[in-house]
XYZ file of C-alpha atoms in Angstrom:
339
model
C 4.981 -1.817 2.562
C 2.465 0.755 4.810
C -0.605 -1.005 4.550
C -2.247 2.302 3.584
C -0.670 2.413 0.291
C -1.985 0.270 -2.820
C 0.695 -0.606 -5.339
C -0.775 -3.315 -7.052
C -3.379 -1.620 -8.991
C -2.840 -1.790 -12.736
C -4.193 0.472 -15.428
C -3.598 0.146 -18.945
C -0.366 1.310 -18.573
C 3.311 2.586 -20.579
C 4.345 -0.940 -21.300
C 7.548 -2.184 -20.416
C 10.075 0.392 -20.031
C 13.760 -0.659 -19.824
C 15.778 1.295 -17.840
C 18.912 1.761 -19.196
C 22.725 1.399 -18.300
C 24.620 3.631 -20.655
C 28.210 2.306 -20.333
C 31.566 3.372 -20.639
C 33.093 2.115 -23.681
C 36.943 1.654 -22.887
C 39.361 1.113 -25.957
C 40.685 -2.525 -26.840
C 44.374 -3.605 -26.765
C 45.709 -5.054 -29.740
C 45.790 -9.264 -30.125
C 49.330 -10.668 -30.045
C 50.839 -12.277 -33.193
C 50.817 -15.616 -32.845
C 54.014 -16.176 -32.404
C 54.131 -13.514 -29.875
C 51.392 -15.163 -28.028
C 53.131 -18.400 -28.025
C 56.292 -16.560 -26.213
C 55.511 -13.904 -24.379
C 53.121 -14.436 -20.649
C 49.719 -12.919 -20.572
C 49.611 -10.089 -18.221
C 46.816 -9.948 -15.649
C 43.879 -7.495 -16.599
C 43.939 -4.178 -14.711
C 41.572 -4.486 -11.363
C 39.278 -1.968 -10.525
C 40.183 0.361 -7.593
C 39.519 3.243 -5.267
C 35.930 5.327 -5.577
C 33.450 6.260 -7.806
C 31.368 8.954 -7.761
C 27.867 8.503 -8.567
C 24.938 10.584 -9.079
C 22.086 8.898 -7.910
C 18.263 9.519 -8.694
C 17.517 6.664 -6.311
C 15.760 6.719 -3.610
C 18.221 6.491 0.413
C 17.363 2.772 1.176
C 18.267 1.636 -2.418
C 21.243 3.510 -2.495
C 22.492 2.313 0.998
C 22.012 -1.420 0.154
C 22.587 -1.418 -3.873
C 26.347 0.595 -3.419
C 27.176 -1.415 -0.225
C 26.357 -4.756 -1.987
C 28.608 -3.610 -4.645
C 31.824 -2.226 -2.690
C 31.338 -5.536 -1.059
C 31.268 -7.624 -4.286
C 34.345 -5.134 -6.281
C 36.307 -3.785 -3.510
C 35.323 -0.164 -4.857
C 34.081 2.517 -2.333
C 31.773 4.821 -4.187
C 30.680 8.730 -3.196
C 26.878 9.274 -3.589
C 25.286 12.402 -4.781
C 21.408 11.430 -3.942
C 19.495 13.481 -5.809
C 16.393 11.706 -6.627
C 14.852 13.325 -10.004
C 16.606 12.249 -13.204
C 16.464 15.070 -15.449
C 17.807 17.538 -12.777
C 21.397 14.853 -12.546
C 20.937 15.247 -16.372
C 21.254 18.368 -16.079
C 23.795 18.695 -14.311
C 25.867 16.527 -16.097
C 25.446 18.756 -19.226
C 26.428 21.851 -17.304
C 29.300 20.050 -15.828
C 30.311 18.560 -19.230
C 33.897 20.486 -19.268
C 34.760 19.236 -15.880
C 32.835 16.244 -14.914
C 32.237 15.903 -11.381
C 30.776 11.900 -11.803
C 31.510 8.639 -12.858
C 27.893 7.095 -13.399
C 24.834 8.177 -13.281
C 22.101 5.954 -12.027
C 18.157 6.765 -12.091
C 15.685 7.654 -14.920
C 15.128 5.653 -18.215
C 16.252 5.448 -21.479
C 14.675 9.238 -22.234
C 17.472 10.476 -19.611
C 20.711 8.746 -20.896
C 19.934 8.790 -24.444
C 20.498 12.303 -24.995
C 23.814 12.304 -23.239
C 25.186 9.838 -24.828
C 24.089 11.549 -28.405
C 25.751 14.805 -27.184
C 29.100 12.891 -26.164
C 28.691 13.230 -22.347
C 28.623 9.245 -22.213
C 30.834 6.592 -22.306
C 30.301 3.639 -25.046
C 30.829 0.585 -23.177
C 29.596 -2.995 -24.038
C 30.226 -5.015 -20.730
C 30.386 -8.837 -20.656
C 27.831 -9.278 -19.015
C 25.314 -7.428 -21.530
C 25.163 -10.748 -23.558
C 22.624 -11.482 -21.226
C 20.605 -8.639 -22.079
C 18.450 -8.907 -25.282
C 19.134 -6.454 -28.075
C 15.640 -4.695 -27.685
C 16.696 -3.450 -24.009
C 20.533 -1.672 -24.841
C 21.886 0.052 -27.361
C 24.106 -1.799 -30.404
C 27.420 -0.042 -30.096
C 27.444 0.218 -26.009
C 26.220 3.750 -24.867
C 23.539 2.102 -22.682
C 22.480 -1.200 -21.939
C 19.033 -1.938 -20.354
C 19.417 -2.782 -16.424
C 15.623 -3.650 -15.668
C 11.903 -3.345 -16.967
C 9.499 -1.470 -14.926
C 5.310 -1.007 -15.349
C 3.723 2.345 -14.896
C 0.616 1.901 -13.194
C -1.394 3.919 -9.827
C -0.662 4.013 -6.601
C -3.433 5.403 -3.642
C -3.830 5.839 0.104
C -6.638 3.727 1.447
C -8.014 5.081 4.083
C -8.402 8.684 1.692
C -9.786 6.105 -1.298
C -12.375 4.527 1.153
C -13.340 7.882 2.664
C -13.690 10.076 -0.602
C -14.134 8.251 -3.196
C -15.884 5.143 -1.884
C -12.952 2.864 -2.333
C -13.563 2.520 -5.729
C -10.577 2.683 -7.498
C -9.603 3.677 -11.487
C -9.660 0.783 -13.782
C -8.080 3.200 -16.796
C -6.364 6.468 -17.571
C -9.657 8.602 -18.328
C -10.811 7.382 -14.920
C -8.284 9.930 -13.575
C -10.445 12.487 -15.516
C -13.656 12.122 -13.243
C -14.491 15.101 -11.472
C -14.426 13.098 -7.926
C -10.509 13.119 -8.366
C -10.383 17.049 -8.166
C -7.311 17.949 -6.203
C -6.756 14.819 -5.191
C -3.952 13.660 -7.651
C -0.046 13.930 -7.265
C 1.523 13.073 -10.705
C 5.626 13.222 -11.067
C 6.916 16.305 -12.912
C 7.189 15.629 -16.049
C 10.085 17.900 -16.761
C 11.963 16.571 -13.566
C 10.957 13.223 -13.674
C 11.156 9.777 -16.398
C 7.963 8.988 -14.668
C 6.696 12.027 -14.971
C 7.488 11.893 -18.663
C 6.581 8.701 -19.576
C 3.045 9.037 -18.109
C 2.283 12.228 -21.135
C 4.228 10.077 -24.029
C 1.872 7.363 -22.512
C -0.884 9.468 -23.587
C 0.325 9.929 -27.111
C 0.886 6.309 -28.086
C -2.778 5.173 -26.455
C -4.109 8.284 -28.774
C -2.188 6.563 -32.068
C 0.160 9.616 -31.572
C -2.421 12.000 -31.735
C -0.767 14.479 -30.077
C -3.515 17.188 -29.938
C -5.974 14.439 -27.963
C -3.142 14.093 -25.805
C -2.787 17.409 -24.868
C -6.144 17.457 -23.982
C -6.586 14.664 -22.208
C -3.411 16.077 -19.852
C -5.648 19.575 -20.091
C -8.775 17.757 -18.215
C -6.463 16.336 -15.844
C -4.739 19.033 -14.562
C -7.641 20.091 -13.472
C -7.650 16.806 -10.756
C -3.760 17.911 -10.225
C -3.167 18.949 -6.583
C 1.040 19.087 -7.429
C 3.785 18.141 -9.252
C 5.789 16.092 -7.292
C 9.658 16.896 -7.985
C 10.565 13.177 -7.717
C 8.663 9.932 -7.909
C 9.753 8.023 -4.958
C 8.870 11.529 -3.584
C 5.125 11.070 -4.460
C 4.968 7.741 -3.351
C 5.805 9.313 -0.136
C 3.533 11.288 -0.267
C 0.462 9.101 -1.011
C 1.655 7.449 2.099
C 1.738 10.388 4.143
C -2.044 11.102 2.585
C -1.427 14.004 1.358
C -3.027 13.083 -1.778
C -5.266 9.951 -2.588
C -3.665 8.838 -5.492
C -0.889 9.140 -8.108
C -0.127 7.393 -11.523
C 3.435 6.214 -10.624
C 5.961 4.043 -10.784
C 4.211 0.475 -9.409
C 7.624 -0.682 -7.992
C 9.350 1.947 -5.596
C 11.757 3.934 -8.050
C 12.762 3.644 -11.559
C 16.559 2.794 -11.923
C 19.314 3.227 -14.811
C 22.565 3.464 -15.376
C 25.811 5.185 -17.131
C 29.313 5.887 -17.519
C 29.741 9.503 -17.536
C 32.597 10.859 -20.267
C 35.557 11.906 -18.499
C 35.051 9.936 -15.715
C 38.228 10.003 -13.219
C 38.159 6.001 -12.450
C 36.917 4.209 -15.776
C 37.855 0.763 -14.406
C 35.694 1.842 -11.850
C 32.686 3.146 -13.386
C 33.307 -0.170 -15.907
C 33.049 -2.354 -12.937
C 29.921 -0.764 -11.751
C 28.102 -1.581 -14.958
C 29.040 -4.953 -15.221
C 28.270 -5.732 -11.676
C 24.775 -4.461 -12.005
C 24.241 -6.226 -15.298
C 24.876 -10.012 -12.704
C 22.477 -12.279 -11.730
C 23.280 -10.958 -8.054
C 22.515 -7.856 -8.612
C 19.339 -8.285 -10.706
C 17.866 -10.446 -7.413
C 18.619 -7.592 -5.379
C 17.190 -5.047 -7.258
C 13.950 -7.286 -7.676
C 14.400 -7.808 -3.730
C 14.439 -4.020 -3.455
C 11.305 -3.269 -4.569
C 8.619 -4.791 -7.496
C 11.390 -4.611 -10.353
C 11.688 -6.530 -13.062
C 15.351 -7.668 -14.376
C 15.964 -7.901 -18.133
C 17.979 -11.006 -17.147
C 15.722 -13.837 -17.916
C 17.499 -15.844 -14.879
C 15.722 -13.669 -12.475
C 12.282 -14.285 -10.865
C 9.599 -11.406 -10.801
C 8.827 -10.754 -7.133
C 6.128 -12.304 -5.613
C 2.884 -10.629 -6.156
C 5.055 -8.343 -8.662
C 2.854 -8.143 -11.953
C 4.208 -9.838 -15.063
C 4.356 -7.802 -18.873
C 1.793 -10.760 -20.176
C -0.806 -9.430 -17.087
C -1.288 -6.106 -17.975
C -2.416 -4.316 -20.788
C 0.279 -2.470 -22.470
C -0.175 0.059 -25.160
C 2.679 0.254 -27.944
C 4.985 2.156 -26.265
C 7.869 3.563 -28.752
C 10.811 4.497 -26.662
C 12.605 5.776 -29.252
C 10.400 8.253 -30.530
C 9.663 9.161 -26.594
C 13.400 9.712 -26.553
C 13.752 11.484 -29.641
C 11.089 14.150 -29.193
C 10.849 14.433 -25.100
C 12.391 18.238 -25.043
C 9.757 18.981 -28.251
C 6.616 16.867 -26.047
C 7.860 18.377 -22.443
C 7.123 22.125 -23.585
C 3.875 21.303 -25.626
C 2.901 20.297 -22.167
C 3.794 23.466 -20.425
C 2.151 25.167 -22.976
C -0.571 23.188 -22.670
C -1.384 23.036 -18.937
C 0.316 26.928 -18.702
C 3.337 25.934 -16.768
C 6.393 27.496 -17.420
């Protein structure tokens, strides 16, 4: 980590937000008859083969070492589309809904799968391995399944924090509001980005879901906005780069999900996918990766990583963030005058 970039600065942040695996839900075969079963010989279940195609909202390094980990473990070559903003890959995978062009989509939360799975563009799939998941973190019948939790929190560039602003850094959200921060902010897009996103439904639950002093809270801080940036591993790049002196962001490097797309040219592929990122080896590399937390409760936090019993959450409702994102996205623009 650049030593010029501070991660491990909390506010009162989004709570734990699980990022979801929306999986590919593959049809059972029939149980033998008893007597059947006591006659005929069990044939070996189908393995997984060939390549996947997967459309990726995470950033290159993950990528490289998550899908080579992976073909390693499964034997299963996959084809990357990087394209590191969630809601753009979602929609893509809308527009592409009559000739799907992937087999998983991985990046974004919850508010990104959810709504493909409730139009039909997702695969119901409850993997083995989602046993180890608790119920609060994937959905009952299989269309996602939680992969890891993640804490919203701000990021900044040292040497611009000591310089402008004294070093003295935000301790909560209407901190950000302080006229010192003028132009000095990068937040995620919020139509582009879960991030992005989160950080305005943030707003609403730490208001009791009053949305009009939400609105104006995100009205007072445009005003600090110097940009959008289109993705959030984007903006942590560039509060590295100093181009800004600070961002509310993702406090690990990149949110990560995961799903099985409907129509998807190599199920047993996609299948295999989602149940190796749901093991014990995967949720250590992931946490390895970057500050992640796995919803597995066999893997340690990193070191230095925060915990969900240090911070102070607010009572974040992911469903309702889910439910009424497209509704919450353009009160924004209308709010802030971005169309």
């Amino acid at each position: 980590m650049t030593p010029e970039l501070d991660r491990r600065r909390f506010l009162q942040l989004a709570g734990a937000t699980a990022f979801v695996a929306a999986c590919g839900g593959a049809t059972g075969t029939a149980s033998p008859s008893p007597s059947t079963a006591a006659s005929a010989t069990a044939s070996p279940a189908p393995k997984a083969t060939g390549r996947i195609s997967i459309y990726s909202a995470l950033n290159e390094s993950t990528n490289n070492q998550l899908f080579a980990a992976f073909t390693k473990a499964t034997g299963v070559d996959v084809s990357a589309l990087p394209l590191a903003a969630a809601g753009d890959l979602q929609t893509k995978i809308t527009a592409e809904k009559n000739n799907p062009q992937a087999d998983i989509f991985v990046g974004g939360s919850s508010e990104f799968h959810d709504p493909l799975g409730k139009q039909g563009l997702l695969e119901a799939y409850q993997s083995p391995n989602a046993k180890d998941v608790a119920a609060q973190f994937k959905e009952a019948s299989g269309l996602w399944t939680g992969w890891y939790t993640g804490i919203f929190g701000f990021i900044s560039n040292t040497s611009r924090l000591n310089a402008e602003l004294g070093g003295k850094k935000p301790a909560t959200w209407d901190d950000l509001l302080d006229p010192a921060w003028s132009k000095r902010l990068i937040l995620p897009d919020p139509i582009k980005t879960g991030g992005g996103y989160i950080f305005i439904a943030t707003q609403i639950f730490r208001f009791n879901r009053d949305e009009t002093k939400a609105m104006d809270y995100m009205k007072k801080l445009h005003a600090n906005i110097l940009s959008y940036g289109p993705t959030s591993p984007g903006v942590i790049t560039s509060i590295t780069n100093g181009e800004a002196a600070g961002a509310p962001n993702w406090s690990h490097d990149i949110l990560t999900a995961v799903s099985i797309v409907k129509g998807t040219k190599n199920l047993l592929g996609a299948q295999a996918f989602v149940d190796w990122v749901l093991t014990k080896d995967a949720g250590e590399l992931n946490t390895k990766l970057s500050n992640r937390g796995s919803v597995r409760t066999d893997v340690a936090p990193a070191p230095g990583a925060p915990t969900l019993t240090s911070v102070t959450l607010v009572n974040y409702d992911r469903q309702w963030a889910t439910d009424n994102k497209t509704r919450i996205q353009k009160l924004w623009q209308t709010t802030v005058g971005i169309q």
